[in-house]
XYZ file of C-alpha atoms in Angstrom:
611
model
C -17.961 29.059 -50.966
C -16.555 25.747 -49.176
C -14.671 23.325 -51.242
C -16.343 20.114 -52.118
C -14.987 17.123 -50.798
C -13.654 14.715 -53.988
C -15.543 11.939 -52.423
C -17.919 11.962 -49.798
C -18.213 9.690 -46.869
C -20.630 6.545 -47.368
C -23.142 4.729 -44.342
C -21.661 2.325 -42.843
C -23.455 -0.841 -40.870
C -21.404 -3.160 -38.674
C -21.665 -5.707 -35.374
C -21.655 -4.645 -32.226
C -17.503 -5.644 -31.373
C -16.621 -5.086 -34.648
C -14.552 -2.650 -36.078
C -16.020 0.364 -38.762
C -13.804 2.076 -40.897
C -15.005 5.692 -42.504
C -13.415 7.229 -45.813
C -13.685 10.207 -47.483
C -11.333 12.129 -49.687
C -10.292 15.822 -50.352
C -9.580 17.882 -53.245
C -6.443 18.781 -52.048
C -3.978 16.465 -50.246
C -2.246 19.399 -47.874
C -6.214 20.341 -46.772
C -6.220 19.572 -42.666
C -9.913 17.704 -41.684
C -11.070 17.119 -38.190
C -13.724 14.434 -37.306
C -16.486 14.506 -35.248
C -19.035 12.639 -33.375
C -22.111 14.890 -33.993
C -21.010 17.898 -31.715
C -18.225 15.938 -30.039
C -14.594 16.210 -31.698
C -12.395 12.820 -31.982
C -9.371 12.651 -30.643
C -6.566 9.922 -32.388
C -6.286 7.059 -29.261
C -6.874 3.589 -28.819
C -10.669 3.571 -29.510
C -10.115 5.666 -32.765
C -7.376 5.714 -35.320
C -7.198 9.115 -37.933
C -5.262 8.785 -40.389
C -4.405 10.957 -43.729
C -2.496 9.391 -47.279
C -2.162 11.937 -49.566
C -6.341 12.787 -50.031
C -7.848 10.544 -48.313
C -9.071 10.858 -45.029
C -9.450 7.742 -42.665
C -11.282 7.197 -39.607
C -11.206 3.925 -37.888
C -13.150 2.531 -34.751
C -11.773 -0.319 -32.688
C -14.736 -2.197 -30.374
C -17.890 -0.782 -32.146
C -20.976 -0.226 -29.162
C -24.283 1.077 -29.245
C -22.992 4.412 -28.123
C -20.682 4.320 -31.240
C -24.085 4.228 -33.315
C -24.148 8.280 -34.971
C -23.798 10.655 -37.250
C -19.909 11.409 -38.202
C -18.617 14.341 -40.136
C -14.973 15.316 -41.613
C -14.669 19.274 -42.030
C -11.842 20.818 -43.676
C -11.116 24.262 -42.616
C -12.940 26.490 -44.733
C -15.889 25.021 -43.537
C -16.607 22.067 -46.222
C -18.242 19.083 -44.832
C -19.081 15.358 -45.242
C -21.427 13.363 -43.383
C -22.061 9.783 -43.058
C -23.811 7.450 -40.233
C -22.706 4.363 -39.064
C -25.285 1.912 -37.550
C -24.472 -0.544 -35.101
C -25.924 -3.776 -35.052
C -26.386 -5.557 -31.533
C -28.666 -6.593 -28.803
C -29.516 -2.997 -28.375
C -31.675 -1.686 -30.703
C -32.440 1.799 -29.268
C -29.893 3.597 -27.277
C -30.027 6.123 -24.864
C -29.738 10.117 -26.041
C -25.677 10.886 -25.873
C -27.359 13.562 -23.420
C -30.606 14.975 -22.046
C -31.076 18.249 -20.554
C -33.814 18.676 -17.908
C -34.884 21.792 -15.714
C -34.993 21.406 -11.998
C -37.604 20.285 -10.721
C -38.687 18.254 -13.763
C -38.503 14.342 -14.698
C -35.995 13.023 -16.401
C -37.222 9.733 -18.731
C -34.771 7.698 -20.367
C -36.019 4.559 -22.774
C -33.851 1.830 -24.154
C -35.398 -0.722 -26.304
C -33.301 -4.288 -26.976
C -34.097 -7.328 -29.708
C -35.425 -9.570 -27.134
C -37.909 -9.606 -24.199
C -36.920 -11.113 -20.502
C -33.349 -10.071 -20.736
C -31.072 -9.196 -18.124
C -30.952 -5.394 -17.717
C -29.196 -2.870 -15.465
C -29.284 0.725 -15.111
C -26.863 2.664 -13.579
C -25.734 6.354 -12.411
C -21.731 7.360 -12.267
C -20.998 3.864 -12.065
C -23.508 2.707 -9.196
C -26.631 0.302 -9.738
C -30.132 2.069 -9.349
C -32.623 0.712 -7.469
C -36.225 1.324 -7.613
C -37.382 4.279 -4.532
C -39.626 6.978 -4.430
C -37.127 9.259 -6.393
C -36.301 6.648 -8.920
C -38.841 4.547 -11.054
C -38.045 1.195 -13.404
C -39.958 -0.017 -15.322
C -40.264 -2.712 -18.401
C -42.632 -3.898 -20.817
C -41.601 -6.114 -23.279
C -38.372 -5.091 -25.308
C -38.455 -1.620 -23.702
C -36.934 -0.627 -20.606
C -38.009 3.161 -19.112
C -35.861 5.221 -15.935
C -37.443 7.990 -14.487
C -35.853 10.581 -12.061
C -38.469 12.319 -10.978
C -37.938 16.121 -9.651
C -34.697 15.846 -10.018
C -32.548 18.788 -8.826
C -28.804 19.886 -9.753
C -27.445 17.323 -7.785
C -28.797 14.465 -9.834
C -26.435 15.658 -12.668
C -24.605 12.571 -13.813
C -24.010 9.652 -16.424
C -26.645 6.935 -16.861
C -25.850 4.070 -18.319
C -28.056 1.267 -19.205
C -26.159 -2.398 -19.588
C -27.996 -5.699 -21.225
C -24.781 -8.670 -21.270
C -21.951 -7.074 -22.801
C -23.963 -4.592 -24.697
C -24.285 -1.068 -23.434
C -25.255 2.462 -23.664
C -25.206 5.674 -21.647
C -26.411 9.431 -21.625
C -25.242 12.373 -19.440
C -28.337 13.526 -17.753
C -28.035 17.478 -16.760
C -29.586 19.262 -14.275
C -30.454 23.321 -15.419
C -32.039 25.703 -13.310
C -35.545 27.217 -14.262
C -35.364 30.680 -15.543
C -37.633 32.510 -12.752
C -38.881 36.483 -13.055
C -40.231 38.251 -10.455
C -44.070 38.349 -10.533
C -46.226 40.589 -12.552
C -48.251 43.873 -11.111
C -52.012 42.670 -10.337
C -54.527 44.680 -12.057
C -58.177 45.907 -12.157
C -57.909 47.445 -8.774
C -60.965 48.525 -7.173
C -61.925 50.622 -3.950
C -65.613 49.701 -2.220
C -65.688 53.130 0.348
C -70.053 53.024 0.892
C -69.173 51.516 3.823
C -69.363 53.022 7.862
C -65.594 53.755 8.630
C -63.936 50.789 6.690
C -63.142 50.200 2.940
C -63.142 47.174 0.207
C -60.478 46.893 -1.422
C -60.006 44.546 -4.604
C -57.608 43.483 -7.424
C -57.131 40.567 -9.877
C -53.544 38.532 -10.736
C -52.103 39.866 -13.930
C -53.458 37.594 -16.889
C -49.080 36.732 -17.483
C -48.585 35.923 -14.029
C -47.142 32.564 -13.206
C -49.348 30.209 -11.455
C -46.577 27.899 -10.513
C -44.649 29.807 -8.214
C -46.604 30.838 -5.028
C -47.062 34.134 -4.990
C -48.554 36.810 -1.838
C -50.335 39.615 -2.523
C -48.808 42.251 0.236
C -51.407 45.559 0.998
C -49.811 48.412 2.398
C -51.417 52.021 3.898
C -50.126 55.720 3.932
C -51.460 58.238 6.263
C -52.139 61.075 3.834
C -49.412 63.871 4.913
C -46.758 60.826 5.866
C -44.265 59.193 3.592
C -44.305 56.091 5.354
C -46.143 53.148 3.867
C -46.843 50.441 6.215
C -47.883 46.330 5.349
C -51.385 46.331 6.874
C -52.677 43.118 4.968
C -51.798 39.584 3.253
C -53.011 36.843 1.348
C -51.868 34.313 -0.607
C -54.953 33.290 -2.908
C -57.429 35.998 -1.810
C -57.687 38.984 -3.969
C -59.796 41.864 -1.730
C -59.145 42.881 1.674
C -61.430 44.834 4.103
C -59.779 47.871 6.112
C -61.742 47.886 9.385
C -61.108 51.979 11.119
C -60.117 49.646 14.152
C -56.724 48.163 11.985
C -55.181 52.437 11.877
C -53.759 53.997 15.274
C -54.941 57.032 14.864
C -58.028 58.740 12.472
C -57.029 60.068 9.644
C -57.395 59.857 5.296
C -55.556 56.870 4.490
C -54.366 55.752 0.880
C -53.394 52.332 -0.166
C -51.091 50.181 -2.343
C -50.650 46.425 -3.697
C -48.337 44.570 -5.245
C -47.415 40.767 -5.421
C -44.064 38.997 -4.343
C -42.781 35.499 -4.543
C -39.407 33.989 -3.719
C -37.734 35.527 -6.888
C -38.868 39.165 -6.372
C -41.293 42.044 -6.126
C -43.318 43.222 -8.310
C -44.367 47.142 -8.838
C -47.141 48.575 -6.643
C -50.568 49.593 -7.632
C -51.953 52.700 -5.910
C -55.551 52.399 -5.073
C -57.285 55.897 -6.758
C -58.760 56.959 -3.657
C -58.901 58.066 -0.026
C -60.415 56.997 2.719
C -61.181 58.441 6.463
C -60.621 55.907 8.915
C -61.184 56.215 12.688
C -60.036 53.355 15.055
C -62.085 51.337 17.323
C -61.219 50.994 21.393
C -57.689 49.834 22.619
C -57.311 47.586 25.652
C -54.607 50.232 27.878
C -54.923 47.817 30.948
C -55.370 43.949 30.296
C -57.355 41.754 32.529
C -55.456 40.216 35.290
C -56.197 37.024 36.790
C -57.359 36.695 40.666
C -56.929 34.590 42.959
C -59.234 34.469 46.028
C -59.734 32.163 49.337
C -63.119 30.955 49.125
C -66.160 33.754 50.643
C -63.628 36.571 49.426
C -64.468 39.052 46.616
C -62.521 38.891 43.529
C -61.976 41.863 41.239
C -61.170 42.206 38.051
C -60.379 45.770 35.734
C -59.258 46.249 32.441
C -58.810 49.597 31.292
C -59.403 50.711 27.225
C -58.046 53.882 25.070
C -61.958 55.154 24.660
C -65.105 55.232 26.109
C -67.510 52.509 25.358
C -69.972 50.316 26.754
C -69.077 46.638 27.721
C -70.387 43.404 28.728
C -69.010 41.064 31.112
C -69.271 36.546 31.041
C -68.662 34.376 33.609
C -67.500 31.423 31.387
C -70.233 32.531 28.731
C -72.979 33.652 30.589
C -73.544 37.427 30.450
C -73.687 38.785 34.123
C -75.989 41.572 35.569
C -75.501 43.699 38.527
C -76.955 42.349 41.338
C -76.025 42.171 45.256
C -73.803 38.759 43.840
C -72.110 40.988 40.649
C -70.959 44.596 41.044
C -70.470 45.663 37.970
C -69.067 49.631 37.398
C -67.430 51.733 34.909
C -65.758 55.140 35.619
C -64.748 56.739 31.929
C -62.419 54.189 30.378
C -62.548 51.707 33.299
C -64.397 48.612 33.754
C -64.593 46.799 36.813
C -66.372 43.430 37.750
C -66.466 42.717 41.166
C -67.335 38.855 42.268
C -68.460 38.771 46.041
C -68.823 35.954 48.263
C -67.066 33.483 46.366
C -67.674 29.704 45.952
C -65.305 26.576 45.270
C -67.440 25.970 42.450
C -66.576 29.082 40.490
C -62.513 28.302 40.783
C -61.080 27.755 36.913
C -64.247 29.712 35.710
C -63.541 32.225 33.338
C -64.267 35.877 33.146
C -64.547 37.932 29.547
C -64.622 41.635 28.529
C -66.494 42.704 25.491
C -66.826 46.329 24.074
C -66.878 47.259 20.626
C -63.879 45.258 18.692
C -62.731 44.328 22.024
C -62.248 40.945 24.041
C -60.233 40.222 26.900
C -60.368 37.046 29.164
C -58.790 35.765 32.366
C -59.150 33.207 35.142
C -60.701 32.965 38.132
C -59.284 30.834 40.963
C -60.405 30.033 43.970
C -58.721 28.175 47.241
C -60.917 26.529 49.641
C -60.600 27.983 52.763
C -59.200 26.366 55.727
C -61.931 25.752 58.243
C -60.927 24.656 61.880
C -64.053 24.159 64.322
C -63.879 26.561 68.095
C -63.555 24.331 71.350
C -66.779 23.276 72.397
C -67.296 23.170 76.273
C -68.262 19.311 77.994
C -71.914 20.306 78.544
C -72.138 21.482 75.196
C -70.380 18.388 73.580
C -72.331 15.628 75.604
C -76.159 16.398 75.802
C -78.228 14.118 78.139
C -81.814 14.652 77.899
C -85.494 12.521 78.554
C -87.659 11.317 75.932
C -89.764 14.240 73.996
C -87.594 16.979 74.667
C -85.573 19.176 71.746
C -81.982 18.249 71.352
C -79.894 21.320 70.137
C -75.994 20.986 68.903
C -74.207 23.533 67.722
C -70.436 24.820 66.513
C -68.651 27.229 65.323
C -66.491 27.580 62.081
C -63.558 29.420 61.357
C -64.897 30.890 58.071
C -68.512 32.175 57.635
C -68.983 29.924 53.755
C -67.610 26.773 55.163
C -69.787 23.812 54.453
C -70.268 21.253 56.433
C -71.646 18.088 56.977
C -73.717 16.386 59.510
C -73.478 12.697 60.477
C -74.815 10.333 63.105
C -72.793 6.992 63.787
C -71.229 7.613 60.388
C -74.515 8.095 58.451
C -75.163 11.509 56.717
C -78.181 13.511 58.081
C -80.577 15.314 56.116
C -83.528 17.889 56.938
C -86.788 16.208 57.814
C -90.000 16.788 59.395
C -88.231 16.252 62.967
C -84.948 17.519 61.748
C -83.553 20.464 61.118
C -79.910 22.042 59.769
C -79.215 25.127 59.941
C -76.213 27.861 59.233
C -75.971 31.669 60.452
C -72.838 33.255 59.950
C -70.097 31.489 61.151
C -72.902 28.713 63.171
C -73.141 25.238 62.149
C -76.656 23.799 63.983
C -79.160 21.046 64.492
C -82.307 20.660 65.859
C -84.174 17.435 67.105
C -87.668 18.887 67.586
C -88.809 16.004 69.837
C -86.176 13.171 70.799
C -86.438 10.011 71.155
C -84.619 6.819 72.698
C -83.205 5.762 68.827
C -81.843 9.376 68.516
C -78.981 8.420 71.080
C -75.598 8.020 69.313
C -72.998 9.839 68.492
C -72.864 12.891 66.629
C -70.564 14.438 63.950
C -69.725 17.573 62.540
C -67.262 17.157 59.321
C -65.463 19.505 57.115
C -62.621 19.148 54.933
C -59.982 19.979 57.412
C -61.430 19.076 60.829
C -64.153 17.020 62.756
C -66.231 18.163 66.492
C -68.092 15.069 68.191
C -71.328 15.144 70.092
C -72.420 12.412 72.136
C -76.198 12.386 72.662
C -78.034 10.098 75.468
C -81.797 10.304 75.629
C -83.347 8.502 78.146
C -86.843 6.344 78.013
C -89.286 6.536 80.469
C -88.982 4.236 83.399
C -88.756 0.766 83.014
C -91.905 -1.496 84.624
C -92.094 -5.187 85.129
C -95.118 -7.208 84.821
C -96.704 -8.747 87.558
C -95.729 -12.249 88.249
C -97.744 -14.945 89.673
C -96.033 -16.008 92.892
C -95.501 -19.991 92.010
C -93.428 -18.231 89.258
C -91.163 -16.484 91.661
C -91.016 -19.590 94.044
C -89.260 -21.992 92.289
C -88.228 -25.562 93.518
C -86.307 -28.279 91.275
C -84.557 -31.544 91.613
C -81.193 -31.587 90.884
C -80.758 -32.110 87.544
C -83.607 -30.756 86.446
C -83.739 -27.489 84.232
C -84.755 -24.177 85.833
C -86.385 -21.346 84.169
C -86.629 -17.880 85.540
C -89.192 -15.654 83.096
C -90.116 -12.580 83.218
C -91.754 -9.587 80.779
C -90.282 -5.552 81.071
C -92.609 -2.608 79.648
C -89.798 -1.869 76.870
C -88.621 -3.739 74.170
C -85.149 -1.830 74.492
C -84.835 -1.994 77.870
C -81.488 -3.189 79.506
C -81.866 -6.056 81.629
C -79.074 -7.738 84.020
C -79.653 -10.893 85.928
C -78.091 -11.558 89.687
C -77.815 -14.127 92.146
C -76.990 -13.455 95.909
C -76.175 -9.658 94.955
C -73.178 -11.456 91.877
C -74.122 -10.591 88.307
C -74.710 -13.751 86.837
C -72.647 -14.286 83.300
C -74.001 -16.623 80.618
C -72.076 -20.333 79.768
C -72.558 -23.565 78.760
C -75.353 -24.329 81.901
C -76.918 -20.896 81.468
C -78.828 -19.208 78.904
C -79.578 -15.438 78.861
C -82.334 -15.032 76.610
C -83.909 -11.680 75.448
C -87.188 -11.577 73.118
C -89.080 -8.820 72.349
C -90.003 -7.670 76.314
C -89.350 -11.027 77.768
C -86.118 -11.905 79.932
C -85.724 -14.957 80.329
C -82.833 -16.791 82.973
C -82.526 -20.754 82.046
C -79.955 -23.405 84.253
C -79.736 -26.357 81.758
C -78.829 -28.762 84.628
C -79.162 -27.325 88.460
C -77.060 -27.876 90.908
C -77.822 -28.236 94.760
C -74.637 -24.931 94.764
C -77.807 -23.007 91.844
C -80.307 -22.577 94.722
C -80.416 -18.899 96.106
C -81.977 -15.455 95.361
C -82.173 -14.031 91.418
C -83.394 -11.146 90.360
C -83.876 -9.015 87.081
C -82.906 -5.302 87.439
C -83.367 -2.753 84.814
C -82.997 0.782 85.859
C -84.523 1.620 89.078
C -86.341 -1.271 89.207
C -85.902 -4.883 89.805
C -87.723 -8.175 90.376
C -86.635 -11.182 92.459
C -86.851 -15.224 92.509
C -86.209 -17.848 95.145
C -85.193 -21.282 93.547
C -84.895 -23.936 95.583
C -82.930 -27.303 94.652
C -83.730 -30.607 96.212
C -81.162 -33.702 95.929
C -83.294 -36.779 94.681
C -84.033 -39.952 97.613
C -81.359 -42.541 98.267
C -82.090 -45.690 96.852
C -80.157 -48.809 97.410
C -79.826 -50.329 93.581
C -78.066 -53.328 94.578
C -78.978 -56.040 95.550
C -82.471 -55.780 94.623
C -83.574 -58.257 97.004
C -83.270 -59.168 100.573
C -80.235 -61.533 100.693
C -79.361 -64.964 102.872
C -76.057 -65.921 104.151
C -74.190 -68.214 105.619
C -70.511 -69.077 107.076
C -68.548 -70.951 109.782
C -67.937 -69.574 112.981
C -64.560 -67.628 113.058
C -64.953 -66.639 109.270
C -65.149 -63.073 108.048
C -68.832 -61.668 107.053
C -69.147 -59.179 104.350
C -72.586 -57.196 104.063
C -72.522 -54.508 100.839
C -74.111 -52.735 98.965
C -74.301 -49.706 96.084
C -76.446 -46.493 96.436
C -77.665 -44.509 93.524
C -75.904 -41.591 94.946
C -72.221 -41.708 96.034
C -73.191 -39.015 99.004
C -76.048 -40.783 100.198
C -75.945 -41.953 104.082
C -76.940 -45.204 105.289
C -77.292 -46.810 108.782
C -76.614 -50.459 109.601
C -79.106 -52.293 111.734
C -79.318 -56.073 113.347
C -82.332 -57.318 114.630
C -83.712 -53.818 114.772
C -80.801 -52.421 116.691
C -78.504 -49.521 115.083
C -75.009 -51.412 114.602
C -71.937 -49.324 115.765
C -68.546 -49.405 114.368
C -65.979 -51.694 116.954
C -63.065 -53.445 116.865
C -64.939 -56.714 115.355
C -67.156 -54.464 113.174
C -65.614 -52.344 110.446
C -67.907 -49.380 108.353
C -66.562 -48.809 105.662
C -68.073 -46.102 102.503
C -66.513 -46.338 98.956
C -68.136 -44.028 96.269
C -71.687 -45.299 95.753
C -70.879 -49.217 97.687
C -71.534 -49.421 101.252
């Protein structure tokens, strides 16, 4: 039995800074003691002083903290103990565990509670001041202060230390890893073979298993007569599988396994108890390859499988027929599609294979072909014909499924009652059935990559004036006075040019030509004497002529108004004048009845309108 100690150590209670002082005594004074801190020996140094007088035992503590709060023993050798705690009084009242094991992936809580709310608190880890994150939560309420690591890893292995003034306290957090086993064989497993060439197969976790570790359940198969056993399923949650005869390469009995794994192992398989014949569905030998066609070509497509089946073939989800626009074949194991006469509209479309537990796809793409119109011949390209008759233009395309467009002065045709379009082969058409004078114009054939022009003239029926009464085509002005030369032509969209003396006459500011409805109408503003001559209206063939005369208004003598009386000296100069209304107006001189002639006495003289 241990010896008993002669006198035991006693509680002790002292102020944070003070200094606490532990005694005991032994029964012996040559008995060695060691002290300790709980678990943690103490070492003679500046924060504690051991010391031994003949029985006693001494331990003394410089600078009492809160970590200093404990429990204290002194053991002598034979294992004989004595325990005593010493509290320390201070502003905290709770200090943090000396340490606190935690398992990775855990949280690691820490809780310090001091005498007085709103103090100043820190936290820190190996020296450096924690702040709040997502890893790292603080917290208060009141006296108590909280840290939380949460999932904290080996890493986060360290010394926390919680300060409030001078006062503080610290814990050495560490970081274990979790004890992990490899999972558990499932059980209960089950084998559903009522079914056409496929099986069920089922099995449940093991009651022990661990649900916080993701596990997969791994299914393998065995040809019977092989010793191979190959993965041919997994799952992670799911605990049944269904074998389909189309998952084996080749028929046979099969056999099958389970078993679970997770990142720290495997567990043992399960054998399934019992045998199944499989047989596997059709294999695609030969893909589907894409094609790529000019537009009116035929595009093929083949895929070739490992059996004989049946199949169905989509254009981009519509389930095709043969008919003269699909060929569809098969010769044993080979399916062809054939697509003839294709269209611009069917490029990007895709085409599908499906047989029995097989599906292929691929694309179809089609270029638009290059179409160039052949030369056309003059005759053919300008067509001249009367009123009533058929108008015909035609071309030719450089590939049979070119379309085309038909336009006349830049407006788009369409078929109407008098209107045809037609295409035959590689000829582009239209017919006029009856034409008419608005059905002159020009003509356009369009396609993407080239244009042909057709110039079309039909001509109305002759062009008729109506009669004219003959004052009408004699006319006779002053000068000065407006003349108007009128006349009416049987079609509104007949051409009409006017001439004088055999020259075209060209409208400005004295003359109007005027055209309204079938009137044609020639009006001088202000005639001259130079206006008189022959006019005449020709359209077409025909023509109708006017003779306008223009007659200068009398000479009248506007000053003086009255006779005049003069008289002079002999030897004195006479002057006789006067002013015409018109500067070119002649005038005679008479005296006494007799014509007066110009001599060297008499001078005639003629300025502008004075005489």
């Amino acid at each position: 039995p241990a010896v008993r100690f002669r006198r035991s150590l006693q509680d002790v209670e002292v102020r944070e800074r003070g200094m606490a002082v532990l005694e005991c005594e032994v029964p012996n004074e040559g008995i060695p003691t060691a002290w300790y801190l709980e678990d943690q020996r103490l070492q003679p140094g500046g924060k504690y002083g051991i010391e031994q007088k003949g029985t006693r035992r001494r331990l003394t503590i410089q600078d009492v903290g809160a970590d200093d709060d404990g429990v204290y023993l002194c053991e002598m050798p034979d294992g004989g103990k004595s325990i005593a705690e010493l509290a320390v009084k201070g502003k905290i009242v709770k200090k943090l565990p000396r340490k606190l094991d935690v398992l990775e992936g855990e949280n690691a809580v820490f809780c310090v509670e001091v005498e007085e709310e709103n103090m100043d608190v820190h936290w820190f880890k190996d020296g450096l001041k924690l702040r709040e994150s997502h890893q790292t939560i603080l917290k208060s309420f009141g006296k108590t202060h909280i840290l939380v690591f949460v999932n904290v890893f080996h890493g986060d292995t360290g010394v926390v230390t919680f300060v409030v003034g001078r006062s503080k306290t610290s814990s050495r957090l560490r970081v274990k890893a979790a004890r992990h086993s490899p999972p558990i064989c499932p059980v209960g497993v089950e084998m559903d073979v009522d079914r056409p060439n496929s099986v069920l197969l089922s099995w449940e976790p093991a009651p022990t298993s661990q649900t916080t570790t993701r596990s997969v359940y791994v299914l393998e198969r065995q040809e019977v007569g092989s010793q191979d056993w190959l993965r041919c399923a997994t799952s992670d949650t799911a605990t049944s599988a269904e074998v389909m005869g189309d998952s084996v390469p080749c028929e046979g009995d099969y056999r099958f396994r389970v078993c679970c794994i997770n990142k720290y192992g495997r567990s043992g398989h399960v054998e399934f108890p019992k045998v199944v014949h499989l047989v596997p569905g059709p294999k695609i030998s030969t893909p589907l390859q894409g094609c790529e066609v000019t537009e009116g070509e035929d595009a093929l497509f083949s895929i070739d499988l490992s059996v004989m089946v049946t199949g169905t073939w989509f254009l981009n989800s519509t389930q095709l027929q043969d008919s003269q626009r699909y060929s569809i074949q098969q010769a044993k194991t080979q399916h062809s599609l054939v697509i003839h006469s294709t269209k611009v509209e069917d490029h990007e479309a895709e085409v599908t294979f499906i047989a029995n537990g097989v599906r292929d796809s691929a694309v179809l793409k089609v270029q638009a072909a290059v179409v160039k119109f052949s030369p056309m011949s003059e005759s053919d390209s300008n067509k001249r014909v009367e009123t009533g008759d058929p108008v015909v233009l035609y071309c030719e395309v450089s590939h049979p499924s070119a379309r085309v467009g038909w336009f006349k002065d830049g407006v788009e045709l369409q078929v109407t009652d008098g209107l045809n379009i037609q295409s035959e082969g590689n000829m582009r058409r239209i017919v006029i059935q009856s034409a008419e004078f608005t059905d002159s114009g020009v003509y356009t054939c369009e396609t993407m990559g080239d244009i042909i022009k057709f110039n079309v003239e039909v001509e109305g029926p002759p062009v008729q004036f109506s009669e004219v009464p003959e004052e009408e085509l004699q006319k006779s002005a002053m000068e000065l006075d407006p003349v108007v030369l009128t006349c009416e032509v049987s079609r509104e969209d007949a051409n009409a040019t006017w001439y004088k003396d055999g020259v075209e006459v060209q409208a400005s500011d004295n003359i109007t030509i005027q055209t309204e409805g079938t009137m044609r109408r020639l009006i001088i503003r202000c005639a001259e004497t130079s206006d008189a001559g022959t006019y005449s209206c020709q359209s077409g063939d025909n023509s109708l002529s006017f003779t306008v005369n223009i007659k200068e208004p009398p000479v009248m003598i506007v000053e003086p108004k009255e006779d005049v009386v003069m008289e002079g000296h002999i030897s004195e100069q006479v002057v006789l004048q006067c002013e015409l209304s018109r500067s070119s107006g002649k005038v005679h001189w008479f005296k006494d009845g007799l014509q007066v002639l110009e001599t060297e006495n008499v001078q005639l003289t003629s300025e502008g309108p004075y005489r």
